[in-house]
PDB file of C-alpha atoms in Angstrom:
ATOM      1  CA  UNK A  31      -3.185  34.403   4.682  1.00 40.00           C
ATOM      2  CA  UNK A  32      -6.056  37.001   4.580  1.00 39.00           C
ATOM      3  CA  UNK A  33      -8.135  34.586   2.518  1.00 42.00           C
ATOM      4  CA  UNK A  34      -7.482  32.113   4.827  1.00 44.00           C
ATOM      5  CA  UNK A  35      -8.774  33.967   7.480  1.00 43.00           C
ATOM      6  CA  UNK A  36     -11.566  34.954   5.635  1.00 46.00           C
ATOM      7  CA  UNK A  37     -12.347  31.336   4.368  1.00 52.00           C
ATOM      8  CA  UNK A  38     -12.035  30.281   7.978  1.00 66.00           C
ATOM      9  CA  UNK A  39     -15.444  32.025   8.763  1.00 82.00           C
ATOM     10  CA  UNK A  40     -16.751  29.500   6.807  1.00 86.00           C
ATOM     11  CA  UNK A  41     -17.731  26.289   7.862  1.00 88.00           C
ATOM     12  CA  UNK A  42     -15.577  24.167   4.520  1.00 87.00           C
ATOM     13  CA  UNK A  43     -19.220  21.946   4.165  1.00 88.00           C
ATOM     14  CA  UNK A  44     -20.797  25.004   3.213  1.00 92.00           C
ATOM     15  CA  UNK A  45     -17.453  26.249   1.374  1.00 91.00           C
ATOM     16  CA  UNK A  46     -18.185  23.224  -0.931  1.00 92.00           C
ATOM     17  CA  UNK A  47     -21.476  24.336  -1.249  1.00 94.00           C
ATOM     18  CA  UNK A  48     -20.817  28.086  -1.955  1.00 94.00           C
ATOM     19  CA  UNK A  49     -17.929  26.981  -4.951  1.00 93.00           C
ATOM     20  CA  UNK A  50     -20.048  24.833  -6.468  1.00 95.00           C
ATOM     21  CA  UNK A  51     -23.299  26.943  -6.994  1.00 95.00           C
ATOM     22  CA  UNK A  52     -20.936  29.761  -7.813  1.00 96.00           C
ATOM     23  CA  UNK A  53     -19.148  27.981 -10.576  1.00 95.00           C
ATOM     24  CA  UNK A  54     -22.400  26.680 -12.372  1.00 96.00           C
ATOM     25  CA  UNK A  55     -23.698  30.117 -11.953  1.00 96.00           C
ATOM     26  CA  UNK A  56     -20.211  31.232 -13.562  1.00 95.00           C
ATOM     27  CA  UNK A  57     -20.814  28.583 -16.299  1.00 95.00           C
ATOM     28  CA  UNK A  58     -24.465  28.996 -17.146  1.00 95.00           C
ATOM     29  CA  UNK A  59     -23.069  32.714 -18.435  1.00 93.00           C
ATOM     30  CA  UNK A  60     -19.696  31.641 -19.636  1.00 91.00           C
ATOM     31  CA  UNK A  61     -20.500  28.567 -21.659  1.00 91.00           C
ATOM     32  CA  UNK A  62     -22.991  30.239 -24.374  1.00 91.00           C
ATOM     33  CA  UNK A  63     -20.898  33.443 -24.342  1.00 89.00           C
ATOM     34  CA  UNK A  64     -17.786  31.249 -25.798  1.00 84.00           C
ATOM     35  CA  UNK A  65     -19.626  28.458 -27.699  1.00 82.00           C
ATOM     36  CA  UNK A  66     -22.223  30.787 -29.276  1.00 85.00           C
ATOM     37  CA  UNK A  67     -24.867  28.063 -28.390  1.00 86.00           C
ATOM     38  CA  UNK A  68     -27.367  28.109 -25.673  1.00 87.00           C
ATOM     39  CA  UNK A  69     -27.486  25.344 -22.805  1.00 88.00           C
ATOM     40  CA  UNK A  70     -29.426  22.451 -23.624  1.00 88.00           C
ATOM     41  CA  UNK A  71     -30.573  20.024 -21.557  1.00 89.00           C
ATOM     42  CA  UNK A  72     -28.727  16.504 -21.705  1.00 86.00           C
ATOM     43  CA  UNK A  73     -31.680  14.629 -22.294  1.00 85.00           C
ATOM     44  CA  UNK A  74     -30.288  11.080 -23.678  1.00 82.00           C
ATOM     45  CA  UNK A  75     -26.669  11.720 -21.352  1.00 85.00           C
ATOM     46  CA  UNK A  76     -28.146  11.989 -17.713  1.00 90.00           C
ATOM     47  CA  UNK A  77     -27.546   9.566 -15.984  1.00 91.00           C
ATOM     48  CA  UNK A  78     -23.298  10.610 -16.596  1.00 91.00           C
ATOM     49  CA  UNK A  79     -23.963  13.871 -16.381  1.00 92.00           C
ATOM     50  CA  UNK A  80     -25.469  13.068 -12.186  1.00 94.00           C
ATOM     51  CA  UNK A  81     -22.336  11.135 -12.238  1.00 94.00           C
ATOM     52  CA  UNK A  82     -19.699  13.515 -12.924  1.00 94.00           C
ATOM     53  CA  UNK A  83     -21.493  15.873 -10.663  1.00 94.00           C
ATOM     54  CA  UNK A  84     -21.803  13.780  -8.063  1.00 95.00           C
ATOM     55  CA  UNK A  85     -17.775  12.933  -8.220  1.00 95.00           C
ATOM     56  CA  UNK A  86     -16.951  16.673  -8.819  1.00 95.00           C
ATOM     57  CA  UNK A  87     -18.195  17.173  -5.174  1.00 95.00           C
ATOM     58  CA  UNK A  88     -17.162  14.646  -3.677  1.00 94.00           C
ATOM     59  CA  UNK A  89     -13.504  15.187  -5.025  1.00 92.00           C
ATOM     60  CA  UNK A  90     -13.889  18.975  -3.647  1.00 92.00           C
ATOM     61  CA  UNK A  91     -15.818  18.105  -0.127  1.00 91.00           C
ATOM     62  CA  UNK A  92     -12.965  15.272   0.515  1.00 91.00           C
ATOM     63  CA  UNK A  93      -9.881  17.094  -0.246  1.00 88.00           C
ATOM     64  CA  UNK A  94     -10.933  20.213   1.635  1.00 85.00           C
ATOM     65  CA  UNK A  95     -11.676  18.043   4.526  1.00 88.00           C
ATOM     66  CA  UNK A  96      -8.102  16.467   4.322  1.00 84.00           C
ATOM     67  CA  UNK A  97      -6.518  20.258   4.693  1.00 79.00           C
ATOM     68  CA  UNK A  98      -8.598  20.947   8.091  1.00 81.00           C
ATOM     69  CA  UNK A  99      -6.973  17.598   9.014  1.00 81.00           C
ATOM     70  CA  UNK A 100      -3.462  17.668   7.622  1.00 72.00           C
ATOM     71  CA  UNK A 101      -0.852  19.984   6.673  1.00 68.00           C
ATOM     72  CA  UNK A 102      -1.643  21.326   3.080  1.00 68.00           C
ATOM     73  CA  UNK A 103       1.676  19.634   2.006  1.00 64.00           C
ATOM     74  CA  UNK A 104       0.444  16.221   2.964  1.00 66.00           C
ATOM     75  CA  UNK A 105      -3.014  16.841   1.304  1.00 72.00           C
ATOM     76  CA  UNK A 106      -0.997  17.812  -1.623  1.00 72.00           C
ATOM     77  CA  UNK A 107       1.110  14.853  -2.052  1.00 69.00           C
ATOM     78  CA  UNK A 108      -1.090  12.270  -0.937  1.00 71.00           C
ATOM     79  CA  UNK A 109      -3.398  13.691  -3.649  1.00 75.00           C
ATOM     80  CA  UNK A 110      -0.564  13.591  -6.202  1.00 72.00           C
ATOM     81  CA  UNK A 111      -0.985   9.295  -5.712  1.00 72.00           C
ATOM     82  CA  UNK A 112      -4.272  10.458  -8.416  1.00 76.00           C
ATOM     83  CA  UNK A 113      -1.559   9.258 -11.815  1.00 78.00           C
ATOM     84  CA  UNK A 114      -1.468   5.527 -10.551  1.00 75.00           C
ATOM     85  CA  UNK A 115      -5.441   5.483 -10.268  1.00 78.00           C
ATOM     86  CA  UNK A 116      -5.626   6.800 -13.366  1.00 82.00           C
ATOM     87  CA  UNK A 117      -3.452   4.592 -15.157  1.00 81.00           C
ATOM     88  CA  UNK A 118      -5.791   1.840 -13.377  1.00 79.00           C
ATOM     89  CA  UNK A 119      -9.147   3.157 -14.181  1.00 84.00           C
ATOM     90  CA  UNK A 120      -8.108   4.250 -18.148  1.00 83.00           C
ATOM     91  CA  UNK A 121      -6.791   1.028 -18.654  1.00 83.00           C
ATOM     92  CA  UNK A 122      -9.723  -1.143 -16.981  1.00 82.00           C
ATOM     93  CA  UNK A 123     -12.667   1.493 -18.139  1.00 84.00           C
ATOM     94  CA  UNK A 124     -10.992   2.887 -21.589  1.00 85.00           C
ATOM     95  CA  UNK A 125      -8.928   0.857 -22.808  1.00 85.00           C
ATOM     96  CA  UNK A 126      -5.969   3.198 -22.552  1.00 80.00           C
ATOM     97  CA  UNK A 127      -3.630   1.512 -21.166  1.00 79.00           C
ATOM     98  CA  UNK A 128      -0.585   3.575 -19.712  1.00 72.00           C
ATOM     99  CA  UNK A 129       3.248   3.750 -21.081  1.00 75.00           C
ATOM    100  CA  UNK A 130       5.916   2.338 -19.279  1.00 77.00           C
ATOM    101  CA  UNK A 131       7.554   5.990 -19.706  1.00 77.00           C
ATOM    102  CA  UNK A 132       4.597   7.626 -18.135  1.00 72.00           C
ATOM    103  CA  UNK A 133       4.627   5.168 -15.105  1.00 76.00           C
ATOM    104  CA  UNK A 134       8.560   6.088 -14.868  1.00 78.00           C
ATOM    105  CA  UNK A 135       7.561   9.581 -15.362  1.00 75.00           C
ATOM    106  CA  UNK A 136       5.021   9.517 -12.663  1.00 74.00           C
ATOM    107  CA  UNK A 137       7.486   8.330 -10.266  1.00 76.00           C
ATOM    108  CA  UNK A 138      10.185  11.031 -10.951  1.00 74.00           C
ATOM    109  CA  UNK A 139       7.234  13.716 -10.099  1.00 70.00           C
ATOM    110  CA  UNK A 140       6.340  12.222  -7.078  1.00 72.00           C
ATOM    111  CA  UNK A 141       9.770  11.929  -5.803  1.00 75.00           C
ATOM    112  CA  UNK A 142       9.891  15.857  -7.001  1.00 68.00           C
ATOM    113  CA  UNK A 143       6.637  16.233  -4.483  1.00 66.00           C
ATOM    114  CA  UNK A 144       8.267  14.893  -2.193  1.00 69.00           C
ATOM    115  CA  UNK A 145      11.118  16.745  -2.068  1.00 69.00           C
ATOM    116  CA  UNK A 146       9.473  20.081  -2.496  1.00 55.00           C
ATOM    117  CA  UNK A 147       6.779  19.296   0.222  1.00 56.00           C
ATOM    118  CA  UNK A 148       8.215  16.946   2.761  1.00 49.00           C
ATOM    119  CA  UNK A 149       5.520  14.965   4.403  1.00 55.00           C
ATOM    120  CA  UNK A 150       4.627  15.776   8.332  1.00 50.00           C
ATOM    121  CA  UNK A 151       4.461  12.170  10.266  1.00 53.00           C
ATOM    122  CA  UNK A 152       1.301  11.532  13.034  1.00 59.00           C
ATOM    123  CA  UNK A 153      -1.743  12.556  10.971  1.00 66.00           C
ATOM    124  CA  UNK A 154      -2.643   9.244   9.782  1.00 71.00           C
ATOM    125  CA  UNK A 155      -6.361   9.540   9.543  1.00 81.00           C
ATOM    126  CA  UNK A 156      -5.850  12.556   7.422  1.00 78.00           C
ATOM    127  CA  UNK A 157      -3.553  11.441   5.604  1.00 74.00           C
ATOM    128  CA  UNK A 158      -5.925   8.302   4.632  1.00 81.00           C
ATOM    129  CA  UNK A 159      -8.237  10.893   3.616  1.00 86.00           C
ATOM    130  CA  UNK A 160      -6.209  13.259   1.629  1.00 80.00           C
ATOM    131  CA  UNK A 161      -5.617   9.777  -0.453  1.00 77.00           C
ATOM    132  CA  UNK A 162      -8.577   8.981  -0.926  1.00 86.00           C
ATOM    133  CA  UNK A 163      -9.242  11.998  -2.502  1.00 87.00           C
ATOM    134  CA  UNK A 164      -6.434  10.479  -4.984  1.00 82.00           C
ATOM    135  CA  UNK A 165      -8.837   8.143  -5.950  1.00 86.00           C
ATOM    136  CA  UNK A 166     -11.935   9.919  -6.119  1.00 92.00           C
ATOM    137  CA  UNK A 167     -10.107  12.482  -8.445  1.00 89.00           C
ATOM    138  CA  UNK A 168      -8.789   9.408 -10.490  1.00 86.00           C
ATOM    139  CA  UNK A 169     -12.296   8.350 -10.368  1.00 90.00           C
ATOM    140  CA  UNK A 170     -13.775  11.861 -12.197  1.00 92.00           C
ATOM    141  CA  UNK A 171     -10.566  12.189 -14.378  1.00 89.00           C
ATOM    142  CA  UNK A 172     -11.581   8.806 -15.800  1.00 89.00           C
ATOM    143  CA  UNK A 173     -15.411   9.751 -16.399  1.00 91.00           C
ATOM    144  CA  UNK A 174     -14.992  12.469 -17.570  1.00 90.00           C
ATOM    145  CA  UNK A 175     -12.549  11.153 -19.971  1.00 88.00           C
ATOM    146  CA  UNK A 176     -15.049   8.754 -21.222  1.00 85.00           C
ATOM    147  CA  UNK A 177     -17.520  11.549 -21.756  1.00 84.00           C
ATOM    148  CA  UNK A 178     -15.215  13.473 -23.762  1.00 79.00           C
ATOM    149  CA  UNK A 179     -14.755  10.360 -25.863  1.00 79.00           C
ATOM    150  CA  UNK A 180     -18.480   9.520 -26.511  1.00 75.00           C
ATOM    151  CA  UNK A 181     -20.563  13.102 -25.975  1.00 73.00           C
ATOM    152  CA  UNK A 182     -19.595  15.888 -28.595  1.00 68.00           C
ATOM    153  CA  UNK A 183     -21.267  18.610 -27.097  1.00 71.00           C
ATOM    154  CA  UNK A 184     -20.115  19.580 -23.130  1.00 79.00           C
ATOM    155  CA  UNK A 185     -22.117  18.946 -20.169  1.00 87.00           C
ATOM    156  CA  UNK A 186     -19.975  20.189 -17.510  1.00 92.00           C
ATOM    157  CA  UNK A 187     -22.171  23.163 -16.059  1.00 94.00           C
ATOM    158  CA  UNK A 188     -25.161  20.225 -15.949  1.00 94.00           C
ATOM    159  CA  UNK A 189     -23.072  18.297 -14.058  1.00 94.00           C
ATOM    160  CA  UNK A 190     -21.726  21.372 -11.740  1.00 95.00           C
ATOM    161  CA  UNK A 191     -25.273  22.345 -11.177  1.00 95.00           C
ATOM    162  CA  UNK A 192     -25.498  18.588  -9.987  1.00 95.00           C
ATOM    163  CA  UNK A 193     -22.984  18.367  -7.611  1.00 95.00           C
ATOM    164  CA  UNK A 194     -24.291  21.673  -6.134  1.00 95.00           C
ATOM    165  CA  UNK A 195     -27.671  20.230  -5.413  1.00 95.00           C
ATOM    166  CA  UNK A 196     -25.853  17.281  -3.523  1.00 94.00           C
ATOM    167  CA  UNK A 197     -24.649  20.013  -0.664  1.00 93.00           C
ATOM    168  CA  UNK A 198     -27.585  22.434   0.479  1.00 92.00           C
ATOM    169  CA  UNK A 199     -27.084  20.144   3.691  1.00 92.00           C
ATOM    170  CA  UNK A 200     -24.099  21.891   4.447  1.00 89.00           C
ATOM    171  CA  UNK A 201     -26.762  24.891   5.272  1.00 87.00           C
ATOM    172  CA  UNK A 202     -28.505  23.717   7.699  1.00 87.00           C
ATOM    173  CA  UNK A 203     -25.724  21.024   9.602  1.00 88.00           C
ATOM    174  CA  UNK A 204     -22.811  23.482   9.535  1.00 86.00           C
ATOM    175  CA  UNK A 205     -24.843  26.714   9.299  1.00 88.00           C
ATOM    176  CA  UNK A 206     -24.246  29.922   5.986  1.00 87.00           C
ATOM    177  CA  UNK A 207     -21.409  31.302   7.896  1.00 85.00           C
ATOM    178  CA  UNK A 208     -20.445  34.969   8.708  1.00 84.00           C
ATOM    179  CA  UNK A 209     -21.192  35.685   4.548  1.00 80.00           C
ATOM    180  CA  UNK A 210     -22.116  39.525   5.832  1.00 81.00           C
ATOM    181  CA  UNK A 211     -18.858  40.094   7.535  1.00 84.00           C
ATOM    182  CA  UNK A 212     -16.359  42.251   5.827  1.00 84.00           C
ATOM    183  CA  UNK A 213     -12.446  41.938   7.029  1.00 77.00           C
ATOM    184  CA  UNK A 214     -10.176  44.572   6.884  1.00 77.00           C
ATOM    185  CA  UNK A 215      -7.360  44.848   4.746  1.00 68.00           C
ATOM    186  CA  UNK A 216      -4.424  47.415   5.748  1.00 73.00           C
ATOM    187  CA  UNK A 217      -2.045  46.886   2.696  1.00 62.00           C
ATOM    188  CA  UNK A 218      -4.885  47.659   0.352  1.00 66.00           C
ATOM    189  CA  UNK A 219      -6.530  50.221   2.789  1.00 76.00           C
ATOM    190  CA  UNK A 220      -9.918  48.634   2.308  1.00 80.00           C
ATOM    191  CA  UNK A 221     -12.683  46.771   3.682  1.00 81.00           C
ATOM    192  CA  UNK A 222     -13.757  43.560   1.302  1.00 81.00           C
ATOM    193  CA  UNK A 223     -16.691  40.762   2.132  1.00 86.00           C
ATOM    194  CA  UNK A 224     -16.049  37.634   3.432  1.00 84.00           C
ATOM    195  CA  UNK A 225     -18.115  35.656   0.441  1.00 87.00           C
ATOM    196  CA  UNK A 226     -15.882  37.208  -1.803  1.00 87.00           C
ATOM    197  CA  UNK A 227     -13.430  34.593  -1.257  1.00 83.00           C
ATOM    198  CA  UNK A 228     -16.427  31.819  -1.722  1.00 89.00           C
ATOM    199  CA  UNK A 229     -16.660  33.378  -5.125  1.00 92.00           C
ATOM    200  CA  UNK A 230     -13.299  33.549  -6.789  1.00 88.00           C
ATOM    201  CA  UNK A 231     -13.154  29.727  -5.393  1.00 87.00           C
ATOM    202  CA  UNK A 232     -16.011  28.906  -7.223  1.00 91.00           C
ATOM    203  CA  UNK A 233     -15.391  30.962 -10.705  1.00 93.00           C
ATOM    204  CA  UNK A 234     -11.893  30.768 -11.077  1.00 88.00           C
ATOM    205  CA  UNK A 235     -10.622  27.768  -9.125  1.00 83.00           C
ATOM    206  CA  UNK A 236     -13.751  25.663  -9.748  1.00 91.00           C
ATOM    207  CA  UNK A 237     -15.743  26.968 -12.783  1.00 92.00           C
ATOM    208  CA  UNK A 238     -12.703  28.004 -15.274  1.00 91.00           C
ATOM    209  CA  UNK A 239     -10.945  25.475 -13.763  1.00 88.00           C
ATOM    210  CA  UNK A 240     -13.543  22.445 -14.799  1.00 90.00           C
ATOM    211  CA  UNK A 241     -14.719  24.402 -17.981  1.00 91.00           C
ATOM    212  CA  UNK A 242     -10.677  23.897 -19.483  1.00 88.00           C
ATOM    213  CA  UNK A 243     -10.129  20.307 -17.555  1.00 86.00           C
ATOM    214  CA  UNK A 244     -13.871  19.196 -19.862  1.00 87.00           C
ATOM    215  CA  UNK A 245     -12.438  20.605 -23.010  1.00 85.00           C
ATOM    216  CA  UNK A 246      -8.743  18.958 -22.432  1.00 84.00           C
ATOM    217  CA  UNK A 247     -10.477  15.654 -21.927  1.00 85.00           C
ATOM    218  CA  UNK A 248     -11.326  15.332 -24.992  1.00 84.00           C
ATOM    219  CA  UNK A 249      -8.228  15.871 -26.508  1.00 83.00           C
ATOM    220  CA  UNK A 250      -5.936  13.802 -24.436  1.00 79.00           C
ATOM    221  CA  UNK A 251      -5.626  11.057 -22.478  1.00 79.00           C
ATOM    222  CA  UNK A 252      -6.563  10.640 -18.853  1.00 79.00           C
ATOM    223  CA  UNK A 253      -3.508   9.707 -17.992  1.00 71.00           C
ATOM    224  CA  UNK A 254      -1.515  12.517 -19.608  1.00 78.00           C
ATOM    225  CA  UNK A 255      -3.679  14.997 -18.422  1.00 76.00           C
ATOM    226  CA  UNK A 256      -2.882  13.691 -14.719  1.00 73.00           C
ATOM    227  CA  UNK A 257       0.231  13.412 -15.255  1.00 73.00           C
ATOM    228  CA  UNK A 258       0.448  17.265 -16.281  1.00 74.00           C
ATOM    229  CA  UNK A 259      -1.857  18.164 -13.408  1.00 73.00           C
ATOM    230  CA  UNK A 260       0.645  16.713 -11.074  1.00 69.00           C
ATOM    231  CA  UNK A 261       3.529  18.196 -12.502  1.00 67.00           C
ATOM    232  CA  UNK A 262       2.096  21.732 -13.394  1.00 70.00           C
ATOM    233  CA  UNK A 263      -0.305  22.595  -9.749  1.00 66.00           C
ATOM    234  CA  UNK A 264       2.938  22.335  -7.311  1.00 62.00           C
ATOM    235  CA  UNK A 265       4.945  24.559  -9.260  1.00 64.00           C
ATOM    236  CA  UNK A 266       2.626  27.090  -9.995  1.00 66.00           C
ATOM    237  CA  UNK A 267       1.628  27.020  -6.536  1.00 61.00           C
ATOM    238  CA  UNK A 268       5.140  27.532  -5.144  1.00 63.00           C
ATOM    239  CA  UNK A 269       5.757  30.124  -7.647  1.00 67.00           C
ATOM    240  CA  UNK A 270       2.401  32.430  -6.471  1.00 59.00           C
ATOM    241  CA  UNK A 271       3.674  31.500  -3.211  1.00 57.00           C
ATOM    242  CA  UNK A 272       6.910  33.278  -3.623  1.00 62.00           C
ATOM    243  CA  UNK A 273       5.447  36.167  -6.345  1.00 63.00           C
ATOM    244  CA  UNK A 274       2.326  36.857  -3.580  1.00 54.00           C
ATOM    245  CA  UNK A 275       3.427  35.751  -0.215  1.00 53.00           C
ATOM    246  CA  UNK A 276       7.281  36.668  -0.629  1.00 59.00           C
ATOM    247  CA  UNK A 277       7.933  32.951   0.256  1.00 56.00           C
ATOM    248  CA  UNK A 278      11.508  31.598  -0.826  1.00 62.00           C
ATOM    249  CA  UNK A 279      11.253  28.164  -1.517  1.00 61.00           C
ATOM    250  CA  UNK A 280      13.852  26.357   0.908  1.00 62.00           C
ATOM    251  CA  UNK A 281      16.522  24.006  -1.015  1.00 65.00           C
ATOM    252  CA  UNK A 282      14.413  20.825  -0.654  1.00 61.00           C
ATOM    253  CA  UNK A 283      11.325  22.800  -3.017  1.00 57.00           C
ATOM    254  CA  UNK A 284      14.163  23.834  -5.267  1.00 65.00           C
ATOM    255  CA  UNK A 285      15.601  20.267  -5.974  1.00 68.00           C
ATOM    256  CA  UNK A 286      11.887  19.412  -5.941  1.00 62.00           C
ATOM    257  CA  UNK A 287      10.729  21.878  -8.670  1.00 59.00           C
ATOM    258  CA  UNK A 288      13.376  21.041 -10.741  1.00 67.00           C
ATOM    259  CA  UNK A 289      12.476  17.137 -10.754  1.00 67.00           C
ATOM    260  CA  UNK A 290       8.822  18.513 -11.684  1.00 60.00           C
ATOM    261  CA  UNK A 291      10.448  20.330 -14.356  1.00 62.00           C
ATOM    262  CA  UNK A 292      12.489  17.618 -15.598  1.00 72.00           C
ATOM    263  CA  UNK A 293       8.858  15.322 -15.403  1.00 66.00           C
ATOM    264  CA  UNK A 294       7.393  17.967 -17.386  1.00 58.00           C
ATOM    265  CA  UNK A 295      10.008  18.237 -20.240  1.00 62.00           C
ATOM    266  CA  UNK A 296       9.541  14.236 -20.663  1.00 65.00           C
ATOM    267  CA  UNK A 297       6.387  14.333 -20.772  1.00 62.00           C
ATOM    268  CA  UNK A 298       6.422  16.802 -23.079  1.00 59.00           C
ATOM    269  CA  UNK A 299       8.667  14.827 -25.296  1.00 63.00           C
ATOM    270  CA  UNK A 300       6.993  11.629 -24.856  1.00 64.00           C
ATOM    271  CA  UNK A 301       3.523  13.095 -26.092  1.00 55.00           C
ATOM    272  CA  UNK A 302       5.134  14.456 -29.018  1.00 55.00           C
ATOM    273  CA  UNK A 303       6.828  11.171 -30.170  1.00 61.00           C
ATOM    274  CA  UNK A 304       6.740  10.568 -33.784  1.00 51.00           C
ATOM    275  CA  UNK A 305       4.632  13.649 -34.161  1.00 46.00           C
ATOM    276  CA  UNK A 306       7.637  15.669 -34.948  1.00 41.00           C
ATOM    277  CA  UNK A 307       6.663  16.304 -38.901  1.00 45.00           C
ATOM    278  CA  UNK A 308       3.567  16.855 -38.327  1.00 43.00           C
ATOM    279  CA  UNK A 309       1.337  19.799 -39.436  1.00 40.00           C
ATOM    280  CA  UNK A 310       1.208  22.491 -36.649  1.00 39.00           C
ATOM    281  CA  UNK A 311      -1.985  23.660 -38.061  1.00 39.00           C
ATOM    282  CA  UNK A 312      -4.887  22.203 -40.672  1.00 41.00           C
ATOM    283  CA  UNK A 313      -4.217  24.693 -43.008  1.00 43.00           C
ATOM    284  CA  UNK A 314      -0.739  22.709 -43.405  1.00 39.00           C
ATOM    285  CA  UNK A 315      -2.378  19.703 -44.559  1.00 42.00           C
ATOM    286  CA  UNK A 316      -4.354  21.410 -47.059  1.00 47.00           C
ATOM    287  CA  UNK A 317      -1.341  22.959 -48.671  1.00 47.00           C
ATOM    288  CA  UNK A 318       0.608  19.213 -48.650  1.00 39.00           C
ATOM    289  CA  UNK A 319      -2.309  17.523 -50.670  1.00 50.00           C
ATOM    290  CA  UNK A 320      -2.478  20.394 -52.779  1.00 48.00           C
ATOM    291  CA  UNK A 321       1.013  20.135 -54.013  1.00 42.00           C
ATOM    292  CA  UNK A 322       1.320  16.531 -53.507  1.00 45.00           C
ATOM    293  CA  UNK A 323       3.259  15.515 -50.102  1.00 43.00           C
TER     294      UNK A 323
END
């Protein structure tokens, strides 16, 4: 509730703005610290890279926007309509087609959403938006998919630093915000800065966050990874909820969290399909072709 509060003092335009600069800041030091390379300017890739940026904010700006409209539970689940998107944009765009299981599994998590987060009727034009942002998501899932298919090095602080430059406007239409107030915090008997909360939404929420979503992308599928996103970000965030907030989950987010779980195990299964005798690590295959298997 306290960051809340504090994020409240914020207009959310220049919230948007404040994450995003913050994570490519975050990234510009993170990226050659764990790659050992410097950053290098994608000179033949820039057009994508303006792209990816470009859909990075919008996905941020519009699902923020839903929550000052909605209920975060409707933002939530009409942004968990992202999977059936995906499975429409990877098949049209990539050529990767989705399995009937994952369309089946898709459903069961949905119906878990549901269940966990009941929807609140009446907010219709924010609801609209929230799925929207479903698309949009879809949208930057997709790309970003496709980059991590074609493009071997990773161009996601480029395409932060992007989407930043897209929402300076914020600045001057919605105005900085009260960035030199501090709020006081009894429990922990100190004083902290309101733009404190801008930055651990922009490192760890948007910069880590992106950083690990880049390098999955090129590993797996869009559609797997969005059906994992959907799966993984309500539990974890009922589970902080209860661990930070002290908030029980009623009976509903029980049954709920327990469909997600099923989803996940599925999943889980499905993706490791006729994979089951396979090396866990290259070292493995070395030692099979030495001795013959």
């Amino acid at each position: 509730m306290s960051q809340l509060r504090a994020t409240r003092q914020i207009p959310i335009q220049t919230l948007n703005f404040y994450a995003l600069s913050f994570a490519a800041a975050f990234l510009a030091m993170a990226i050659p610290h764990a790659t050992g390379r410097p950053l290098r300017f994608p000179r033949g890739n820039v057009k994508d890279t303006v792209i990816i940026g470009a859909l990075i904010a919008a996905q941020i700006s519009v699902f923020n926007y839903a929550m000052t409209l909605v209920p975060i539970a409707n933002a939530v689940v009409f942004w968990s309509v992202a999977p059936f998107f995906v499975f429409i944009f990877s098949a049209l765009f990539l050529g990767e087609p989705a399995k009937k299981s994952y369309m089946l599994i898709f459903g069961l998590a949905l119906t878990g959403i549901v269940l966990a987060r009941p929807l609140a009727g009446g907010e219709w034009f924010g609801n609209l938006v929230a799925l929207s942002t479903g698309a949009i998501y879809a949208g930057m899932v997709t790309y970003m998919r496709h980059e991590g298919r074609e493009e071997a090095g990773n161009d996601i602080f480029w395409s932060m630093a992007a989407g930043a430059t897209l929402l300076p406007p914020a600045l001057v239409l919605a105005g900085p915000g009260e960035i030199g107030r501090f709020n006081a915090y009894p429990a922990l008997s100190l004083s902290l800065p309101v733009m404190l909360w801008p930055v651990c939404l922009g490192v760890v929420s948007t910069g880590f966050a992106y950083f690990g979503i880049s390098l999955v992308l090129k590993k797996i599928s869009a559609n797997i990874y969005s059906l994992v996103d959907i799966i993984v970000s309500p539990i974890v965030a009922a589970t902080l909820g209860y661990l930070v907030f002290s908030e029980v989950p009623t009976q509903g987010m029980i049954l709920g969290g327990g469909l997600l779980l099923l989803s996940g195990f599925w999943l889980t299964r499905e993706m490791s399909r006729g994979k089951e005798t396979a090396a866990v690590h290259p070292c493995q295959c070395e030692r099979m072709n030495a001795f013959g298997a």
